[in-house]
Amino acid sequence: MKHSPNSPMLLSTSLHVDDARKAISELVNELIDESKAIGDPADIETVSLDQALNRILAEDLLSPINVPAADNSAMDGFAFDGALLNTSNAEITLRVIATALAGKPYEGQVGQGECLKIMTGAVMPAGCDTVIPQEFTNPLDADHIEFKRGQLKAGENRRLSGEDLQLGKPAITAGRLLRPSDLGLAASLGIATLKVKRKLRVAILSSGDELRALGQPLDAGSIYDSNRYSLTGLLNRLNLEIIDCGIVQDDPASLKQAFIAAAARTDVLISSGGVSVGEADFTKQIMQELGDVGFWKIAMRPGRPMAFGILKPVSGKSPARKTLFFGLPGNPVAVMVTFYQFVRAALLQLNGANQTQAPLTQAISEAPIRKKPGRTEFQRAIIGRNADGKPTVKLTGSQGAGILRSMSEANCFVILGHEQGNINAGEWVDVALFDGLL
Ligand code: AMP
Ligand code: MG
């Protein structure tokens, strides 16, 4: 479906968050297609593993080896020929001929009536396919053990060569947002560098006459610009290149100039402020000249007004790519919520990630929560556990869109869906955690 940010659907009075997300994703796909058509040799780069965290893998990583490289023992115990289990009595006695350690394989042959003491990870010796764990055996004398036949089947407690990864098969697929385990996995294959998508260039700016930069005195009615700092933190989590365009005054000429400068050198521009009713007309006028931008009223709280679309490539930009534009609301919490809800996924999608949505979990609300049906709400909360060990959430005080403290104290969002009404104490609610462990 051909999408335009100004399509009538999107100008309806209040846009469902799911529809907003869908429209964003469609436009991002168009940009990806256009970008492919233009081509850019610098789109992929090779980086060492220590630089690859949170980058996006550009091509499937094929395993150059089998992992494990050879059949090996999954337990500390005794390796023997499993065929023995079909033929012999209830009690089996074996002579222990030697010991195999991890990294020190036994080179000889294990014959009939014999076994090898083997440690976890040690290569299975020739003639053996089964390991009886140490704790299932009785020592008879210094070099004999016995065990009951019924305790295991042939082939048990052996890890097969290539069981984890097969030579020539993808160990990590293209589009993976690389996590610590992926770096360890690549290293375990002897791979020191990875081909990743180049870092997206993302420009940020704050707009508002009342905003002061850190270090400036606060005159009457002015406030410090905090949005650029929370946005920088959010973007740094994604390992991007950030271009800080500073504070721009509420005047058309400065704003226009700032947008043109950003469109010349970035893939994405994120501004905050200046899109609420009363200010939007002014920004709309500039956007009409510079691109195709819709001004949305989203059925959500916080974060109702948001502008979204593209800025046309300015002359001289190479490659001549459009710039994705997000005009976030000015309220400090609304900035973070709209980033989480819309921008993060769009940035990941634009850079080729195959998974763009953060995972949700659920917890029991400790107290009632007031909620009007007809909009999606994002409440700041702390997740914990109750006496039964079940996950619980408790809201962090005042939920006003400008109150950053409630955000700073929280460790999760409680997300209340569009149709949902009031929540009773003890009801399960959707939760998005701020931090991922790995
Ligand atoms: P606006 O969307 O421009 O109407 O701004 C909404 C509210 O957010 C106003 O109270 C602004 O003063 C505040 N605000 C806008 N931009 C910022 C910023 N960069 N840092 C902190 N507060 C801001
Ligand atoms: Mg403003």
PDB file of N, CA, C and O in Angstrom, residues 213-263:
ATOM      1  N   ALA A 213      20.404  26.154  27.205  1.00  0.00           N
ATOM      2  CA  ALA A 213      21.405  25.093  27.217  1.00  0.00           C
ATOM      3  C   ALA A 213      22.048  25.048  28.599  1.00  0.00           C
ATOM      4  O   ALA A 213      22.070  26.051  29.319  1.00  0.00           O
ATOM      5  N   LEU A 214      22.567  23.886  28.956  1.00  0.00           N
ATOM      6  CA  LEU A 214      23.250  23.748  30.245  1.00  0.00           C
ATOM      7  C   LEU A 214      24.407  24.744  30.292  1.00  0.00           C
ATOM      8  O   LEU A 214      25.093  24.957  29.300  1.00  0.00           O
ATOM      9  N   GLY A 215      24.562  25.377  31.451  1.00  0.00           N
ATOM     10  CA  GLY A 215      25.627  26.375  31.587  1.00  0.00           C
ATOM     11  C   GLY A 215      25.117  27.793  31.434  1.00  0.00           C
ATOM     12  O   GLY A 215      25.742  28.744  31.903  1.00  0.00           O
ATOM     13  N   GLN A 216      23.975  27.940  30.771  1.00  0.00           N
ATOM     14  CA  GLN A 216      23.388  29.278  30.640  1.00  0.00           C
ATOM     15  C   GLN A 216      22.570  29.587  31.886  1.00  0.00           C
ATOM     16  O   GLN A 216      22.023  28.666  32.500  1.00  0.00           O
ATOM     17  N   PRO A 217      22.461  30.896  32.262  1.00  0.00           N
ATOM     18  CA  PRO A 217      21.594  31.220  33.396  1.00  0.00           C
ATOM     19  C   PRO A 217      20.128  31.034  33.007  1.00  0.00           C
ATOM     20  O   PRO A 217      19.776  31.152  31.830  1.00  0.00           O
ATOM     21  N   LEU A 218      19.303  30.689  33.993  1.00  0.00           N
ATOM     22  CA  LEU A 218      17.857  30.544  33.760  1.00  0.00           C
ATOM     23  C   LEU A 218      17.191  31.884  34.025  1.00  0.00           C
ATOM     24  O   LEU A 218      17.093  32.305  35.172  1.00  0.00           O
ATOM     25  N   ASP A 219      16.740  32.582  32.999  1.00  0.00           N
ATOM     26  CA  ASP A 219      15.995  33.824  33.201  1.00  0.00           C
ATOM     27  C   ASP A 219      14.520  33.476  33.421  1.00  0.00           C
ATOM     28  O   ASP A 219      14.135  32.298  33.283  1.00  0.00           O
ATOM     29  N   ALA A 220      13.724  34.500  33.749  1.00  0.00           N
ATOM     30  CA  ALA A 220      12.318  34.256  34.097  1.00  0.00           C
ATOM     31  C   ALA A 220      11.618  33.466  32.988  1.00  0.00           C
ATOM     32  O   ALA A 220      11.719  33.830  31.803  1.00  0.00           O
ATOM     33  N   GLY A 221      10.931  32.397  33.350  1.00  0.00           N
ATOM     34  CA  GLY A 221      10.127  31.639  32.386  1.00  0.00           C
ATOM     35  C   GLY A 221      10.903  30.654  31.553  1.00  0.00           C
ATOM     36  O   GLY A 221      10.326  29.930  30.747  1.00  0.00           O
ATOM     37  N   SER A 222      12.205  30.589  31.734  1.00  0.00           N
ATOM     38  CA  SER A 222      12.970  29.657  30.894  1.00  0.00           C
ATOM     39  C   SER A 222      13.221  28.342  31.655  1.00  0.00           C
ATOM     40  O   SER A 222      13.124  28.304  32.885  1.00  0.00           O
ATOM     41  N   ILE A 223      13.537  27.302  30.929  1.00  0.00           N
ATOM     42  CA  ILE A 223      13.839  26.000  31.538  1.00  0.00           C
ATOM     43  C   ILE A 223      15.037  25.386  30.807  1.00  0.00           C
ATOM     44  O   ILE A 223      15.346  25.769  29.673  1.00  0.00           O
ATOM     45  N   TYR A 224      15.695  24.463  31.492  1.00  0.00           N
ATOM     46  CA  TYR A 224      16.799  23.775  30.818  1.00  0.00           C
ATOM     47  C   TYR A 224      16.269  22.765  29.818  1.00  0.00           C
ATOM     48  O   TYR A 224      15.247  22.126  30.052  1.00  0.00           O
ATOM     49  N   ASP A 225      16.999  22.646  28.729  1.00  0.00           N
ATOM     50  CA  ASP A 225      16.664  21.666  27.698  1.00  0.00           C
ATOM     51  C   ASP A 225      17.107  20.292  28.184  1.00  0.00           C
ATOM     52  O   ASP A 225      18.301  20.008  28.255  1.00  0.00           O
ATOM     53  N   SER A 226      16.173  19.457  28.549  1.00  0.00           N
ATOM     54  CA  SER A 226      16.541  18.103  29.003  1.00  0.00           C
ATOM     55  C   SER A 226      16.355  17.061  27.899  1.00  0.00           C
ATOM     56  O   SER A 226      16.979  16.003  27.924  1.00  0.00           O
ATOM     57  N   ASN A 227      15.517  17.358  26.924  1.00  0.00           N
ATOM     58  CA  ASN A 227      15.167  16.321  25.939  1.00  0.00           C
ATOM     59  C   ASN A 227      16.358  15.813  25.136  1.00  0.00           C
ATOM     60  O   ASN A 227      16.434  14.628  24.811  1.00  0.00           O
ATOM     61  N   ARG A 228      17.288  16.723  24.823  1.00  0.00           N
ATOM     62  CA  ARG A 228      18.430  16.264  24.020  1.00  0.00           C
ATOM     63  C   ARG A 228      19.256  15.237  24.794  1.00  0.00           C
ATOM     64  O   ARG A 228      19.891  14.372  24.210  1.00  0.00           O
ATOM     65  N   TYR A 229      19.218  15.364  26.128  1.00  0.00           N
ATOM     66  CA  TYR A 229      20.033  14.437  26.926  1.00  0.00           C
ATOM     67  C   TYR A 229      19.348  13.085  27.082  1.00  0.00           C
ATOM     68  O   TYR A 229      20.005  12.040  26.987  1.00  0.00           O
ATOM     69  N   SER A 230      18.043  13.095  27.314  1.00  0.00           N
ATOM     70  CA  SER A 230      17.386  11.775  27.387  1.00  0.00           C
ATOM     71  C   SER A 230      17.415  11.103  26.014  1.00  0.00           C
ATOM     72  O   SER A 230      17.635   9.896  25.906  1.00  0.00           O
ATOM     73  N   LEU A 231      17.249  11.886  24.943  1.00  0.00           N
ATOM     74  CA  LEU A 231      17.313  11.290  23.595  1.00  0.00           C
ATOM     75  C   LEU A 231      18.707  10.739  23.295  1.00  0.00           C
ATOM     76  O   LEU A 231      18.841   9.656  22.721  1.00  0.00           O
ATOM     77  N   THR A 232      19.735  11.471  23.697  1.00  0.00           N
ATOM     78  CA  THR A 232      21.098  10.987  23.469  1.00  0.00           C
ATOM     79  C   THR A 232      21.297   9.652  24.181  1.00  0.00           C
ATOM     80  O   THR A 232      21.876   8.714  23.632  1.00  0.00           O
ATOM     81  N   GLY A 233      20.793   9.565  25.416  1.00  0.00           N
ATOM     82  CA  GLY A 233      20.908   8.305  26.160  1.00  0.00           C
ATOM     83  C   GLY A 233      20.175   7.177  25.462  1.00  0.00           C
ATOM     84  O   GLY A 233      20.701   6.072  25.314  1.00  0.00           O
ATOM     85  N   LEU A 234      18.967   7.458  25.002  1.00  0.00           N
ATOM     86  CA  LEU A 234      18.168   6.429  24.312  1.00  0.00           C
ATOM     87  C   LEU A 234      18.861   5.980  23.033  1.00  0.00           C
ATOM     88  O   LEU A 234      18.895   4.792  22.707  1.00  0.00           O
ATOM     89  N   LEU A 235      19.420   6.946  22.304  1.00  0.00           N
ATOM     90  CA  LEU A 235      20.071   6.614  21.029  1.00  0.00           C
ATOM     91  C   LEU A 235      21.382   5.865  21.256  1.00  0.00           C
ATOM     92  O   LEU A 235      21.734   4.971  20.486  1.00  0.00           O
ATOM     93  N   ASN A 236      22.086   6.235  22.338  1.00  0.00           N
ATOM     94  CA  ASN A 236      23.353   5.548  22.610  1.00  0.00           C
ATOM     95  C   ASN A 236      23.152   4.067  22.871  1.00  0.00           C
ATOM     96  O   ASN A 236      24.033   3.255  22.592  1.00  0.00           O
ATOM     97  N   ARG A 237      21.988   3.705  23.401  1.00  0.00           N
ATOM     98  CA  ARG A 237      21.705   2.288  23.610  1.00  0.00           C
ATOM     99  C   ARG A 237      21.712   1.528  22.288  1.00  0.00           C
ATOM    100  O   ARG A 237      21.819   0.307  22.275  1.00  0.00           O
ATOM    101  N   LEU A 238      21.499   2.243  21.175  1.00  0.00           N
ATOM    102  CA  LEU A 238      21.405   1.586  19.866  1.00  0.00           C
ATOM    103  C   LEU A 238      22.700   1.713  19.058  1.00  0.00           C
ATOM    104  O   LEU A 238      22.741   1.337  17.896  1.00  0.00           O
ATOM    105  N   ASN A 239      23.739   2.242  19.686  1.00  0.00           N
ATOM    106  CA  ASN A 239      25.037   2.366  19.016  1.00  0.00           C
ATOM    107  C   ASN A 239      24.930   3.072  17.654  1.00  0.00           C
ATOM    108  O   ASN A 239      25.266   2.521  16.615  1.00  0.00           O
ATOM    109  N   LEU A 240      24.422   4.296  17.685  1.00  0.00           N
ATOM    110  CA  LEU A 240      24.223   5.088  16.469  1.00  0.00           C
ATOM    111  C   LEU A 240      25.197   6.260  16.435  1.00  0.00           C
ATOM    112  O   LEU A 240      25.826   6.558  17.440  1.00  0.00           O
ATOM    113  N   GLU A 241      25.245   6.931  15.294  1.00  0.00           N
ATOM    114  CA  GLU A 241      26.013   8.169  15.232  1.00  0.00           C
ATOM    115  C   GLU A 241      25.039   9.321  15.487  1.00  0.00           C
ATOM    116  O   GLU A 241      24.066   9.471  14.754  1.00  0.00           O
ATOM    117  N   ILE A 242      25.307  10.082  16.517  1.00  0.00           N
ATOM    118  CA  ILE A 242      24.369  11.133  16.900  1.00  0.00           C
ATOM    119  C   ILE A 242      24.931  12.499  16.490  1.00  0.00           C
ATOM    120  O   ILE A 242      26.084  12.800  16.755  1.00  0.00           O
ATOM    121  N   ILE A 243      24.091  13.272  15.833  1.00  0.00           N
ATOM    122  CA  ILE A 243      24.493  14.633  15.472  1.00  0.00           C
ATOM    123  C   ILE A 243      23.616  15.587  16.273  1.00  0.00           C
ATOM    124  O   ILE A 243      22.396  15.617  16.091  1.00  0.00           O
ATOM    125  N   ASP A 244      24.237  16.318  17.183  1.00  0.00           N
ATOM    126  CA  ASP A 244      23.476  17.191  18.073  1.00  0.00           C
ATOM    127  C   ASP A 244      23.332  18.567  17.425  1.00  0.00           C
ATOM    128  O   ASP A 244      24.323  19.275  17.239  1.00  0.00           O
ATOM    129  N   CYS A 245      22.106  18.918  17.054  1.00  0.00           N
ATOM    130  CA  CYS A 245      21.867  20.205  16.392  1.00  0.00           C
ATOM    131  C   CYS A 245      21.435  21.291  17.397  1.00  0.00           C
ATOM    132  O   CYS A 245      21.013  22.376  16.983  1.00  0.00           O
ATOM    133  N   GLY A 246      21.505  20.978  18.675  1.00  0.00           N
ATOM    134  CA  GLY A 246      21.307  22.012  19.694  1.00  0.00           C
ATOM    135  C   GLY A 246      19.864  22.475  19.836  1.00  0.00           C
ATOM    136  O   GLY A 246      18.917  21.760  19.526  1.00  0.00           O
ATOM    137  N   ILE A 247      19.746  23.717  20.338  1.00  0.00           N
ATOM    138  CA  ILE A 247      18.423  24.305  20.576  1.00  0.00           C
ATOM    139  C   ILE A 247      18.105  25.265  19.430  1.00  0.00           C
ATOM    140  O   ILE A 247      18.971  26.038  19.025  1.00  0.00           O
ATOM    141  N   VAL A 248      16.891  25.190  18.930  1.00  0.00           N
ATOM    142  CA  VAL A 248      16.473  26.087  17.857  1.00  0.00           C
ATOM    143  C   VAL A 248      15.306  26.930  18.370  1.00  0.00           C
ATOM    144  O   VAL A 248      14.389  26.408  19.003  1.00  0.00           O
ATOM    145  N   GLN A 249      15.372  28.199  18.100  1.00  0.00           N
ATOM    146  CA  GLN A 249      14.318  29.115  18.556  1.00  0.00           C
ATOM    147  C   GLN A 249      13.039  28.881  17.750  1.00  0.00           C
ATOM    148  O   GLN A 249      13.067  28.367  16.643  1.00  0.00           O
ATOM    149  N   ASP A 250      11.909  29.305  18.371  1.00  0.00           N
ATOM    150  CA  ASP A 250      10.617  29.199  17.686  1.00  0.00           C
ATOM    151  C   ASP A 250      10.485  30.299  16.633  1.00  0.00           C
ATOM    152  O   ASP A 250       9.626  31.161  16.749  1.00  0.00           O
ATOM    153  N   ASP A 251      11.357  30.297  15.640  1.00  0.00           N
ATOM    154  CA  ASP A 251      11.090  31.237  14.548  1.00  0.00           C
ATOM    155  C   ASP A 251      11.341  30.529  13.232  1.00  0.00           C
ATOM    156  O   ASP A 251      12.261  29.707  13.122  1.00  0.00           O
ATOM    157  N   PRO A 252      10.460  30.777  12.259  1.00  0.00           N
ATOM    158  CA  PRO A 252      10.453  29.960  11.042  1.00  0.00           C
ATOM    159  C   PRO A 252      11.809  29.898  10.351  1.00  0.00           C
ATOM    160  O   PRO A 252      12.231  28.822   9.913  1.00  0.00           O
ATOM    161  N   ALA A 253      12.503  31.017  10.277  1.00  0.00           N
ATOM    162  CA  ALA A 253      13.761  31.020   9.530  1.00  0.00           C
ATOM    163  C   ALA A 253      14.786  30.106  10.202  1.00  0.00           C
ATOM    164  O   ALA A 253      15.445  29.304   9.539  1.00  0.00           O
ATOM    165  N   SER A 254      14.919  30.179  11.530  1.00  0.00           N
ATOM    166  CA  SER A 254      15.919  29.346  12.228  1.00  0.00           C
ATOM    167  C   SER A 254      15.551  27.878  12.108  1.00  0.00           C
ATOM    168  O   SER A 254      16.416  27.018  11.885  1.00  0.00           O
ATOM    169  N   LEU A 255      14.249  27.592  12.278  1.00  0.00           N
ATOM    170  CA  LEU A 255      13.801  26.207  12.234  1.00  0.00           C
ATOM    171  C   LEU A 255      14.055  25.613  10.845  1.00  0.00           C
ATOM    172  O   LEU A 255      14.577  24.505  10.703  1.00  0.00           O
ATOM    173  N   LYS A 256      13.714  26.402   9.836  1.00  0.00           N
ATOM    174  CA  LYS A 256      13.881  25.928   8.460  1.00  0.00           C
ATOM    175  C   LYS A 256      15.354  25.654   8.168  1.00  0.00           C
ATOM    176  O   LYS A 256      15.706  24.601   7.635  1.00  0.00           O
ATOM    177  N   GLN A 257      16.180  26.568   8.602  1.00  0.00           N
ATOM    178  CA  GLN A 257      17.612  26.414   8.373  1.00  0.00           C
ATOM    179  C   GLN A 257      18.138  25.161   9.087  1.00  0.00           C
ATOM    180  O   GLN A 257      18.933  24.404   8.530  1.00  0.00           O
ATOM    181  N   ALA A 258      17.677  24.956  10.312  1.00  0.00           N
ATOM    182  CA  ALA A 258      18.131  23.785  11.083  1.00  0.00           C
ATOM    183  C   ALA A 258      17.686  22.489  10.413  1.00  0.00           C
ATOM    184  O   ALA A 258      18.457  21.525  10.333  1.00  0.00           O
ATOM    185  N   PHE A 259      16.462  22.467   9.914  1.00  0.00           N
ATOM    186  CA  PHE A 259      15.965  21.258   9.247  1.00  0.00           C
ATOM    187  C   PHE A 259      16.745  20.996   7.953  1.00  0.00           C
ATOM    188  O   PHE A 259      17.068  19.852   7.650  1.00  0.00           O
ATOM    189  N   ILE A 260      17.036  22.032   7.210  1.00  0.00           N
ATOM    190  CA  ILE A 260      17.786  21.849   5.955  1.00  0.00           C
ATOM    191  C   ILE A 260      19.189  21.327   6.263  1.00  0.00           C
ATOM    192  O   ILE A 260      19.680  20.396   5.616  1.00  0.00           O
ATOM    193  N   ALA A 261      19.814  21.903   7.290  1.00  0.00           N
ATOM    194  CA  ALA A 261      21.169  21.467   7.652  1.00  0.00           C
ATOM    195  C   ALA A 261      21.146  19.993   8.052  1.00  0.00           C
ATOM    196  O   ALA A 261      22.020  19.208   7.667  1.00  0.00           O
ATOM    197  N   ALA A 262      20.110  19.598   8.824  1.00  0.00           N
ATOM    198  CA  ALA A 262      20.026  18.203   9.275  1.00  0.00           C
ATOM    199  C   ALA A 262      19.771  17.284   8.094  1.00  0.00           C
ATOM    200  O   ALA A 262      20.389  16.217   7.975  1.00  0.00           O
ATOM    201  N   ALA A 263      18.872  17.703   7.189  1.00  0.00           N
ATOM    202  CA  ALA A 263      18.519  16.854   6.037  1.00  0.00           C
ATOM    203  C   ALA A 263      19.720  16.626   5.132  1.00  0.00           C
ATOM    204  O   ALA A 263      19.780  15.646   4.395  1.00  0.00           O
TER     205      ALA A 263
END
